[in-house]
Coordinates of N, CA and C in Angstrom, one line a residue:
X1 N 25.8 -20.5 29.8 CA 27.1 -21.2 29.7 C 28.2 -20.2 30.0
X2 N 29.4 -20.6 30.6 CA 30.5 -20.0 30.8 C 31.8 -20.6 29.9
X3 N 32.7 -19.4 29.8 CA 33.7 -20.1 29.3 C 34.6 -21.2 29.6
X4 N 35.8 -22.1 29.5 CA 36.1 -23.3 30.4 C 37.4 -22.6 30.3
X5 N 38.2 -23.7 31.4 CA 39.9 -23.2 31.2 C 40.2 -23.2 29.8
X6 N 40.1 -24.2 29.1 CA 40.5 -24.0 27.5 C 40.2 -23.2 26.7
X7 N 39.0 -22.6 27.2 CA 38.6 -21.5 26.5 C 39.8 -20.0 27.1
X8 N 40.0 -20.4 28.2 CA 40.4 -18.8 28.9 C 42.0 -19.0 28.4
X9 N 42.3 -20.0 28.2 CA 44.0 -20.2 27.8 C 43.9 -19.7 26.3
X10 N 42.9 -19.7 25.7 CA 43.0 -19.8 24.4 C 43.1 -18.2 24.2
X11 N 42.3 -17.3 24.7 CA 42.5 -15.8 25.0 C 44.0 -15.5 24.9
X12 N 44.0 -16.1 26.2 CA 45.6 -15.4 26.7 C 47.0 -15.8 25.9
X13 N 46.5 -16.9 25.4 CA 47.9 -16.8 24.6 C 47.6 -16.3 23.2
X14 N 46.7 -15.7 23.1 CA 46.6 -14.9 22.2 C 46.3 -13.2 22.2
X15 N 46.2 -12.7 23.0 CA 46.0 -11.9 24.0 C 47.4 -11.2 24.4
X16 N 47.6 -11.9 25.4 CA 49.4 -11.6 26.2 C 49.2 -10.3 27.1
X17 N 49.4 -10.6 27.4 CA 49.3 -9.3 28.7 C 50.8 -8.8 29.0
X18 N 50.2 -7.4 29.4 CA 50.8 -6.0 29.3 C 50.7 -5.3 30.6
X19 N 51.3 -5.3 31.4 CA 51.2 -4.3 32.4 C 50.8 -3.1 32.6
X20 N 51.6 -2.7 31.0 CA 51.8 -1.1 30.8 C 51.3 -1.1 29.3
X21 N 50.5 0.1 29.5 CA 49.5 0.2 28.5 C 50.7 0.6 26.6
X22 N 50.4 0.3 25.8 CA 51.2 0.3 24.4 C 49.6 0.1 23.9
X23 N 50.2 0.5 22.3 CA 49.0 0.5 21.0 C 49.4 -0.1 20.3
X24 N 48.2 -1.5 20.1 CA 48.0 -2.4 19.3 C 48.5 -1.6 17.8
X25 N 48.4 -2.9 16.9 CA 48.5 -2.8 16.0 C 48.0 -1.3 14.6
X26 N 46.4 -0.9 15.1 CA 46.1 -0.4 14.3 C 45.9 0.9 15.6
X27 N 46.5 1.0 16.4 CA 47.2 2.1 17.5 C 45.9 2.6 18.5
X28 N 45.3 1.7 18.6 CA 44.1 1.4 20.1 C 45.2 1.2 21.4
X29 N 45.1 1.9 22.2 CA 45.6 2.1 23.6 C 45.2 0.7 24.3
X30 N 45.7 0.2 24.6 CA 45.8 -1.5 25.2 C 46.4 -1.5 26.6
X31 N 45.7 -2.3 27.4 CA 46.8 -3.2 28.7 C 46.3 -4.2 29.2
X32 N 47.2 -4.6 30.1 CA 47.0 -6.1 30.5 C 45.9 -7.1 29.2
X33 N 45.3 -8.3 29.8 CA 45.0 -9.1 28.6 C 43.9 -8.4 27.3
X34 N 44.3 -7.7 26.6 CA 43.7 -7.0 25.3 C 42.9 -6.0 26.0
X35 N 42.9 -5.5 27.4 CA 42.0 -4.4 27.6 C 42.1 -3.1 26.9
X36 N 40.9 -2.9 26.4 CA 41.2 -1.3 25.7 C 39.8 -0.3 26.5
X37 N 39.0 1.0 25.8 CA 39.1 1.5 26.1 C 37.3 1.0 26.1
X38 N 36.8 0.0 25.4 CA 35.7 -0.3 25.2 C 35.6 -1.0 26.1
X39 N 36.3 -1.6 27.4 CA 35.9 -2.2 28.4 C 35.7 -1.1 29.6
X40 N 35.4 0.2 29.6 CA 35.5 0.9 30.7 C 34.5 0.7 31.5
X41 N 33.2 0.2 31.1 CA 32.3 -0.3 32.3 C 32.8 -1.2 33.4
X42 N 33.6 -1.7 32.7 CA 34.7 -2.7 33.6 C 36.1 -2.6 34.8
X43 N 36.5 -1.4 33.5 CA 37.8 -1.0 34.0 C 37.3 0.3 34.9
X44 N 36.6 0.8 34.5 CA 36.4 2.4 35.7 C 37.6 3.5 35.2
X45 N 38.2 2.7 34.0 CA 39.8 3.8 33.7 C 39.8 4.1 32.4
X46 N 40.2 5.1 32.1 CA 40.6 5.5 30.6 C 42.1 5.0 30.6
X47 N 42.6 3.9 29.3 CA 43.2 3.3 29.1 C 44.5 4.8 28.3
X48 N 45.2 5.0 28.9 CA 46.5 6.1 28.1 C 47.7 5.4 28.5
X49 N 48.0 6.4 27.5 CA 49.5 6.3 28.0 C 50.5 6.3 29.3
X50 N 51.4 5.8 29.4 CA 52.4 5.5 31.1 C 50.9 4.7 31.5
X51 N 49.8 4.4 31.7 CA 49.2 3.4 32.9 C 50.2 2.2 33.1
X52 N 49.9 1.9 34.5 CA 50.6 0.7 34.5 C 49.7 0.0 35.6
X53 N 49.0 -1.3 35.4 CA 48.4 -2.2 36.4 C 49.2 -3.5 37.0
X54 N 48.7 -3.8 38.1 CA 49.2 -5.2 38.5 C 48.8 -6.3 37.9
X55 N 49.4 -7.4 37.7 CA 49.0 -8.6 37.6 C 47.9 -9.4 38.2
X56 N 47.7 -9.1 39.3 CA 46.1 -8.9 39.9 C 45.1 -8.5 39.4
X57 N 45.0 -7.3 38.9 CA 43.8 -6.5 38.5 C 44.2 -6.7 36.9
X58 N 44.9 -6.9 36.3 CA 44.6 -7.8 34.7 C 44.3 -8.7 34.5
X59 N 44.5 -9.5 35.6 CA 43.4 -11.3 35.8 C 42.3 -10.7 36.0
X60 N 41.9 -9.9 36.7 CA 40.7 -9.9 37.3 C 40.0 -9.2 36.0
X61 N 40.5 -7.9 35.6 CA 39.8 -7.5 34.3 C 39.3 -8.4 33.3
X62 N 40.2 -9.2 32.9 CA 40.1 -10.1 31.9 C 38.5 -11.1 32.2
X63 N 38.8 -11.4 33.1 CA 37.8 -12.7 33.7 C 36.5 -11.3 34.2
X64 N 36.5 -10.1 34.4 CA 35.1 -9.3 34.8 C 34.8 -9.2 33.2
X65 N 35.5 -8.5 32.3 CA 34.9 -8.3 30.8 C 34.6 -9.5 30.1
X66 N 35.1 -10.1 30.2 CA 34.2 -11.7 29.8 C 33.1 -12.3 30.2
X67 N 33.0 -12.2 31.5 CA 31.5 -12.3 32.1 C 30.5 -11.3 32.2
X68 N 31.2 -10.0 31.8 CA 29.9 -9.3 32.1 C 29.6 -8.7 30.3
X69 N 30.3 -8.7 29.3 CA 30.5 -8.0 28.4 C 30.4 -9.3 26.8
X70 N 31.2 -10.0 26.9 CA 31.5 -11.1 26.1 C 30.4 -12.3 25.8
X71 N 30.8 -12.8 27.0 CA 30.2 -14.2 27.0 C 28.6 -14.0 26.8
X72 N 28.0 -12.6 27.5 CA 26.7 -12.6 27.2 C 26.2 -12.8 25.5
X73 N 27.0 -11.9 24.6 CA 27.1 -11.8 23.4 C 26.9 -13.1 22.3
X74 N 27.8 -14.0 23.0 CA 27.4 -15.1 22.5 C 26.4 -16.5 23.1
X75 N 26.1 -15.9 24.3 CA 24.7 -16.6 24.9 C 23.6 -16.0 24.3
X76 N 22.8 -15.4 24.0 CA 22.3 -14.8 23.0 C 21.4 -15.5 22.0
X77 N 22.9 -16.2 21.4 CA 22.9 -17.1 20.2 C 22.5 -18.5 20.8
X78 N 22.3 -18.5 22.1 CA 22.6 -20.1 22.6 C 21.3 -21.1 22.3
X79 N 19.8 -20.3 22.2 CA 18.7 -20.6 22.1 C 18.7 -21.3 20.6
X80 N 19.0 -20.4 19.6 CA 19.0 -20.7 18.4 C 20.2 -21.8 18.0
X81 N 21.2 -22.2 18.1 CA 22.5 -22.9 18.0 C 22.9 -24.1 19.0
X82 N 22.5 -23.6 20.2 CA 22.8 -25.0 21.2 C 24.2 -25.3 21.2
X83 N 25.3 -23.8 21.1 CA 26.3 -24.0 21.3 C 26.9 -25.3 22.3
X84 N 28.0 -26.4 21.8 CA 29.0 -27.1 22.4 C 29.8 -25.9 23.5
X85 N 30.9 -27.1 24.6 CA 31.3 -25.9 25.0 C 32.7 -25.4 24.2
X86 N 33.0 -26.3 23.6 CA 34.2 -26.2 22.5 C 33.8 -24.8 21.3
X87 N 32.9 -24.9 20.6 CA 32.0 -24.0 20.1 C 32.0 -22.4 20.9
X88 N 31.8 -22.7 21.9 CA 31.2 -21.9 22.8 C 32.6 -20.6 23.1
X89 N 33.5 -21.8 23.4 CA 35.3 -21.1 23.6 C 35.3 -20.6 23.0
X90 N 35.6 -20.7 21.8 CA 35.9 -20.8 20.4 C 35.4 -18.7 20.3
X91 N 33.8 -18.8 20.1 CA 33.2 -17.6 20.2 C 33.4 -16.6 21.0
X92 N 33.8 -17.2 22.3 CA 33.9 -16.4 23.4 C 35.1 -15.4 22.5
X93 N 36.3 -16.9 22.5 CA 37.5 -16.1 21.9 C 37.3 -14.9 21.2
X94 N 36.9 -15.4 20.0 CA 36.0 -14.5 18.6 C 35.6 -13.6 19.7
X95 N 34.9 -13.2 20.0 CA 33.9 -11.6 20.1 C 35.0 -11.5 20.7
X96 N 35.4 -11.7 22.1 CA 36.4 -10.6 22.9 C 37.7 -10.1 22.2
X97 N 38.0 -10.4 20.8 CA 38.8 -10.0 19.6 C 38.0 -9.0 18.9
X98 N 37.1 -9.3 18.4 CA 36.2 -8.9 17.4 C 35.4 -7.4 18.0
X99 N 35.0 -8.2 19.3 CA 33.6 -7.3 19.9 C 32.3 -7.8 20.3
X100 N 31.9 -8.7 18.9 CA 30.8 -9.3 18.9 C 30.5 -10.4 17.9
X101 N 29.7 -11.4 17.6 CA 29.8 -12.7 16.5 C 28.5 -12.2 16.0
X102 N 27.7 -10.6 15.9 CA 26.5 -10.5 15.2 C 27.1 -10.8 13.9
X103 N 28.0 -10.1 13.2 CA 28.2 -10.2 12.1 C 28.7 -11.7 11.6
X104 N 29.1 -12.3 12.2 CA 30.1 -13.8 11.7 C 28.8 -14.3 11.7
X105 N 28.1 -14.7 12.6 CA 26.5 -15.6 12.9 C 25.5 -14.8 11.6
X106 N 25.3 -13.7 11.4 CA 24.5 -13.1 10.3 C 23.2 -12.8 10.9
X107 N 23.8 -12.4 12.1 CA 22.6 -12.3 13.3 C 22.0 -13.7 13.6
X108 N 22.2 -14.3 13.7 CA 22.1 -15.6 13.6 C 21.2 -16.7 12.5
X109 N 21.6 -16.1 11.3 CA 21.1 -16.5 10.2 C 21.8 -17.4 9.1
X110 N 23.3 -17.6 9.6 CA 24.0 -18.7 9.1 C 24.3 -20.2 9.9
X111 N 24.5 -21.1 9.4 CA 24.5 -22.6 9.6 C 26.1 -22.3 10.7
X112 N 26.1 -23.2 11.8 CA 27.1 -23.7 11.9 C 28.3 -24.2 11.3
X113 N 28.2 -24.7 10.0 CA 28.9 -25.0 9.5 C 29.6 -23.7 8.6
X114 N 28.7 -22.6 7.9 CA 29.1 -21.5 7.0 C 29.8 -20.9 8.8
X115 N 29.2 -20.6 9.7 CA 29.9 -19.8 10.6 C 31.8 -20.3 10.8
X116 N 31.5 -21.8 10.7 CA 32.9 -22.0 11.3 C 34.1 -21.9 10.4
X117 N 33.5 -21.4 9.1 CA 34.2 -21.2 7.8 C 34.5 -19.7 7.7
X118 N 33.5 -19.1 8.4 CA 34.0 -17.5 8.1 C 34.8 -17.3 9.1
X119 N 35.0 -18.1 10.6 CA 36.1 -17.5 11.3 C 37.0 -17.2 10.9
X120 N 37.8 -17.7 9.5 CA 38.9 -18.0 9.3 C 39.1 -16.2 8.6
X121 N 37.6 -15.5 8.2 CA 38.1 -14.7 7.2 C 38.6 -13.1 8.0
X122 N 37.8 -13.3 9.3 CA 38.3 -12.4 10.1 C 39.7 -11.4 10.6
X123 N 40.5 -11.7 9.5 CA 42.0 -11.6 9.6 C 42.7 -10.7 9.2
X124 N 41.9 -9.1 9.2 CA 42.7 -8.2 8.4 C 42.5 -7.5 9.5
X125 N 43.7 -5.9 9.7 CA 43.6 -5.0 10.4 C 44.0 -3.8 9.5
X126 N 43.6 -2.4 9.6 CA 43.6 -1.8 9.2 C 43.1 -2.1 7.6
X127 N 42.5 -2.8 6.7 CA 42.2 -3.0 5.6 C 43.5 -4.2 5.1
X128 N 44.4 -4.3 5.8 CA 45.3 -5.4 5.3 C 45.5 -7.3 6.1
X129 N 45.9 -8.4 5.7 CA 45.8 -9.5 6.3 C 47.1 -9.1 7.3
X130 N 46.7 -9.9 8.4 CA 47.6 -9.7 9.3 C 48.2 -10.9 9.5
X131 N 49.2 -11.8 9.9 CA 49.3 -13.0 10.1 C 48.9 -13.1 11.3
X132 N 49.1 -12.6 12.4 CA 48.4 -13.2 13.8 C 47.6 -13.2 14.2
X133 N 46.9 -12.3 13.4 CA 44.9 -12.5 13.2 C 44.7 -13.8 12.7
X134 N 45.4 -14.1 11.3 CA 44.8 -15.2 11.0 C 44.8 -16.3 11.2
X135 N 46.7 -16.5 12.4 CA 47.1 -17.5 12.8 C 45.9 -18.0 14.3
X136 N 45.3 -16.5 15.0 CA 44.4 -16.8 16.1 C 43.2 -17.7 15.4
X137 N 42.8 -17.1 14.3 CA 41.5 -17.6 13.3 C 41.6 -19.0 13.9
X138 N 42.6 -19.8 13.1 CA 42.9 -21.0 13.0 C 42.4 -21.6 14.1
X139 N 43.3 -21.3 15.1 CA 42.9 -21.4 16.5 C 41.3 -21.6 16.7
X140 N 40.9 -20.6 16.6 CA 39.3 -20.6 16.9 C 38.7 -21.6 16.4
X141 N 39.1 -21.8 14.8 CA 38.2 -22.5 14.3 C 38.8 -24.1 14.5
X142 N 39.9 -24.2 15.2 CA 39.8 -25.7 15.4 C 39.5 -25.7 16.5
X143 N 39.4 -24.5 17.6 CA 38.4 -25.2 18.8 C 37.0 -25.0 18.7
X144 N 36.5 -24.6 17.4 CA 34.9 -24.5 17.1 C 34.8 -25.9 16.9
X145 N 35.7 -26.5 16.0 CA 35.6 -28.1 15.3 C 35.6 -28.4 16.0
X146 N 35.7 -28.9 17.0 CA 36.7 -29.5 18.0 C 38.2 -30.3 17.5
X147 N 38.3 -29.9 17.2 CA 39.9 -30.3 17.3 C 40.8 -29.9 18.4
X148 N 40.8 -29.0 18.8 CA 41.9 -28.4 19.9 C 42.1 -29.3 21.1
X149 N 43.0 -29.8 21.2 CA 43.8 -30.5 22.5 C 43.3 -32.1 22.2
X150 N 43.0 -32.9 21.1 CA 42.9 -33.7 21.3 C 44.4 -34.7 20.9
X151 N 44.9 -34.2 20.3 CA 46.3 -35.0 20.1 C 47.0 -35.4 21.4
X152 N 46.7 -34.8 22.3 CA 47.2 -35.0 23.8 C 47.0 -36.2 24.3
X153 N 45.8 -37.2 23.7 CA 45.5 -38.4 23.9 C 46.1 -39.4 23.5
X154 N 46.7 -39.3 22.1 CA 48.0 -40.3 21.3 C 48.6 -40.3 22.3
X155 N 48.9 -39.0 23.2 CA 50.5 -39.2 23.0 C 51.9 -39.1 22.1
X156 N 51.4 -38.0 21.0 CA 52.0 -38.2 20.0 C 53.1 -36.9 20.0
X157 N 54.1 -36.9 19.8 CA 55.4 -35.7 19.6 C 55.0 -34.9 18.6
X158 N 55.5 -33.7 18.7 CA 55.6 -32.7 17.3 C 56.7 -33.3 16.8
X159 N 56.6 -33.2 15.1 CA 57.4 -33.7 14.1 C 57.6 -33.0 12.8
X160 N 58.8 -32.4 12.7 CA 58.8 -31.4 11.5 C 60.1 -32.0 10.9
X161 N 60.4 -31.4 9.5 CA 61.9 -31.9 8.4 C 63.0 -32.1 9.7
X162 N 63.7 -33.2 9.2 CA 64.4 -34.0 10.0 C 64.3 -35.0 10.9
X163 N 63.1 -34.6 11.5 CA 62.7 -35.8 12.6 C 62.5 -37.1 11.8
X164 N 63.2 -38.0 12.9 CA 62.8 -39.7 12.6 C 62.4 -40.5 13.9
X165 N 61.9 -41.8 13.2 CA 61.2 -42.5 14.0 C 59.9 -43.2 13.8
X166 N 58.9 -44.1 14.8 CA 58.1 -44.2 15.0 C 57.0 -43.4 14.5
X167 N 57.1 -42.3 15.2 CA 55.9 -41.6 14.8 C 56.1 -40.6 13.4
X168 N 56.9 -40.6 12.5 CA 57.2 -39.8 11.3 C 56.6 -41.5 10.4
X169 N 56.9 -42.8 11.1 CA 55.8 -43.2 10.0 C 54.6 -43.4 9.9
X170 N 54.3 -43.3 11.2 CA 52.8 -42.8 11.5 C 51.8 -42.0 10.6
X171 N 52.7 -41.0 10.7 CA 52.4 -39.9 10.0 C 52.4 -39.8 8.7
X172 N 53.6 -40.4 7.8 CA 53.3 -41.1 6.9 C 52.5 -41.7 6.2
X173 N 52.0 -42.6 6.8 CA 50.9 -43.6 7.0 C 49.7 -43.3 6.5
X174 N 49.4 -41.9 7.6 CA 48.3 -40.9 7.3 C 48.3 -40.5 5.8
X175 N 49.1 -39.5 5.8 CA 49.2 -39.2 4.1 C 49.6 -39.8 3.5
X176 N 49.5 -41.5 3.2 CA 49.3 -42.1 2.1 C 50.0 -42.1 1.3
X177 N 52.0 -42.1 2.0 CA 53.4 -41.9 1.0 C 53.9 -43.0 1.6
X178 N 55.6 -43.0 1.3 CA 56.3 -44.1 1.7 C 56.3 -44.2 2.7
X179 N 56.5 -45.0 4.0 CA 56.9 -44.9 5.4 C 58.5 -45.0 5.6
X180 N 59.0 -44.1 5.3 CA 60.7 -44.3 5.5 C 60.9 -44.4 6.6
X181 N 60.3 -43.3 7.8 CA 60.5 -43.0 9.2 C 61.6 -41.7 9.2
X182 N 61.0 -41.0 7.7 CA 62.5 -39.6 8.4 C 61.5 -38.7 7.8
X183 N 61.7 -38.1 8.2 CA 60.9 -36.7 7.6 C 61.4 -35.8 6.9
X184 N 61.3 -36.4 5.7 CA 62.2 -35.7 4.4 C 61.2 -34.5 3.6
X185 N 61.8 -33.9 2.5 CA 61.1 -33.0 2.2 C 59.8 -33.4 1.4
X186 N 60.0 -34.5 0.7 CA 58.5 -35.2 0.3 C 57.4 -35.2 1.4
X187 N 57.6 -35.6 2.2 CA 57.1 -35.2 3.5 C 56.3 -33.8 4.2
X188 N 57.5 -33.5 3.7 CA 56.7 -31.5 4.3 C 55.9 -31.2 3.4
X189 N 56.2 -31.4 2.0 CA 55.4 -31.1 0.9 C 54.0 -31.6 1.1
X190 N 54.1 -32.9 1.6 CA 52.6 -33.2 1.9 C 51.8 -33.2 2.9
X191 N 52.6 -32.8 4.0 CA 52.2 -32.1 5.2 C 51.5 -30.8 5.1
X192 N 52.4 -29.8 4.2 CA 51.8 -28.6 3.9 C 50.3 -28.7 2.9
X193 N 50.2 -29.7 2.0 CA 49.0 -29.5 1.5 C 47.8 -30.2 2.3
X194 N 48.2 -31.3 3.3 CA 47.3 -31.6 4.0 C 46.7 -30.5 5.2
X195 N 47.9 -29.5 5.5 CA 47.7 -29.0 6.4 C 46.1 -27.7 5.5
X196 N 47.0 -27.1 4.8 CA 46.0 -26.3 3.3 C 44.7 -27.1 3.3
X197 N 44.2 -28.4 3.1 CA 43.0 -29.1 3.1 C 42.3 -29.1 4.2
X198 N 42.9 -29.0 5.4 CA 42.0 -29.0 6.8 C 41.9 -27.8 6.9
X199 N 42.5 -26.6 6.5 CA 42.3 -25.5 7.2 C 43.1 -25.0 7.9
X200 N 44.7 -25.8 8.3 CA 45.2 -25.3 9.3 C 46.4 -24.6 9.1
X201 N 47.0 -24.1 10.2 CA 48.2 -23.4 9.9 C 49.2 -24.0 8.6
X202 N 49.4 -23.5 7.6 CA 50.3 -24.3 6.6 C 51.9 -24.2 6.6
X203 N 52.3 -25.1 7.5 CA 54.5 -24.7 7.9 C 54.7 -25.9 8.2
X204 N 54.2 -26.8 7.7 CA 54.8 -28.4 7.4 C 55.1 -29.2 8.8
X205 N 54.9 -28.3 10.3 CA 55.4 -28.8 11.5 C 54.0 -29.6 12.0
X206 N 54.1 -30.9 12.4 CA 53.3 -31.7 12.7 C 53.1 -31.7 14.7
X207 N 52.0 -30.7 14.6 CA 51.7 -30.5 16.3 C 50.6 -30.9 16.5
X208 N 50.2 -30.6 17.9 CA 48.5 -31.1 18.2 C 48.0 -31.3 17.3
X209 N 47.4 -29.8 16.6 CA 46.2 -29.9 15.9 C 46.3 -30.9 14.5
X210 N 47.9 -30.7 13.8 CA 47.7 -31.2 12.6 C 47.6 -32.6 13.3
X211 N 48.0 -33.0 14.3 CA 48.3 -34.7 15.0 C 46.1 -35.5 15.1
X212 N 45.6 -34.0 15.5 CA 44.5 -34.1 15.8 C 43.4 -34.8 14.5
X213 N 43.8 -33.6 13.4 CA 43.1 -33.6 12.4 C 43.5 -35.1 11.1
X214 N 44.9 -35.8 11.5 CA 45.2 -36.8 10.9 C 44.7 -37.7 11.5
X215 N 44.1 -38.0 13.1 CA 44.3 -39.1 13.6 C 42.6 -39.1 13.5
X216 N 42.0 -38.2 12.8 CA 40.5 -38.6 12.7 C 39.7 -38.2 13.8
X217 N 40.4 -37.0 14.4 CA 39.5 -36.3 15.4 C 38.5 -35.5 15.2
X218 N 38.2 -35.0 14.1 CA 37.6 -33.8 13.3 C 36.3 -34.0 13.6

């Protein structure tokens, strides 16, 4: 199995590419889409300071270390699990962050279901929680669920405090409160604990995924 576009979007916007090489977070020498220093079978380069690459050869790195480095990592697992390709993203994502899913899988000795629960815990750097570790987590684990990109099929708007209309009673609706059609703070209140119950990012703003996870896509 290979990764799919959703899978490869799902990288890069979490990812972000760099031209010019800077140090992550916990001060690993980085460029273009999260290349570091562990992809050198790939790159042929030691990742320092001043490098600078084209936008060409950071697509291309990106899409060579995934195929030859990543994706194998979690095929692997494929015999035992029968990874989906949603699943499949999801991991790719995971290891090419991580490294590898021996540890999340337990060498592959946890359930699918315990696996899709630990992605969420993967979220510290340096010994501390990061928010945009955890915020990618999320991510992962609703394209492990499948959840990711199905709200796209409603047709449904993002909806946060203030918004009215149609779809704020909708939404409503879902959570089981008044349907006024405004999106008052009773509203966010219960948005955020619904959001807290699925698992998802908790900021009261009603997007895809929370649109996903209310409309019974899960």
């Amino acid at each position: 199995m290979h990764i799919s576009k959703d899978g490869l979007k799902l990288i890069k916007k979490w990812e972000g590419c760099h031209l010019t090489a800077y140090r992550d977070c916990v001060g690993v020498w980085t460029i273009g889409w999260g290349i570091t220093n562990a992809d050198y079978r790939i790159t042929g380069k030691h990742i320092r300071s001043g490098m600078h690459i084209s936008q060409a050869t950071a697509d291309k790195w990106l899409e060579d270390s995934i195929r030859a480095i990543y994706e194998p990592k979690v095929n692997k697992y494929m015999d035992k699990y029968g990874w989906t390709q949603n699943e499949y993203d999801a991991l790719v994502s995971f290891c090419y962050n991580v490294g590898n899913i021996d540890g999340l899988t337990a060498d592959g000795s946890r359930s699918k279901k315990t696996i899709a629960k630990k992605i969420l815990e993967y979220c510290k750097a340096g010994g501390r929680r990061v928010k945009g570790l955890y915020d990618r987590r999320v991510d992962e684990y609703n394209m492990f669920c499948g959840i990711a990109g199905n709200a796209e099929d409603y047709d449904m708007p993002k909806i946060k405090s203030g918004s009215k209309g149609k779809a704020v009673k909708v939404w409503q609706l879902i959570l089981g409160i008044d349907q006024t059609g405004t999106f008052d703070d009773e509203t966010v209140e219960a948005t955020k604990a619904f959001q807290k119950k699925k698992k998802l990012t908790v900021d009261g703003i009603v997007g895809k995924f929370t649109w996903s996870a209310g409309l019974g896509t899960l």
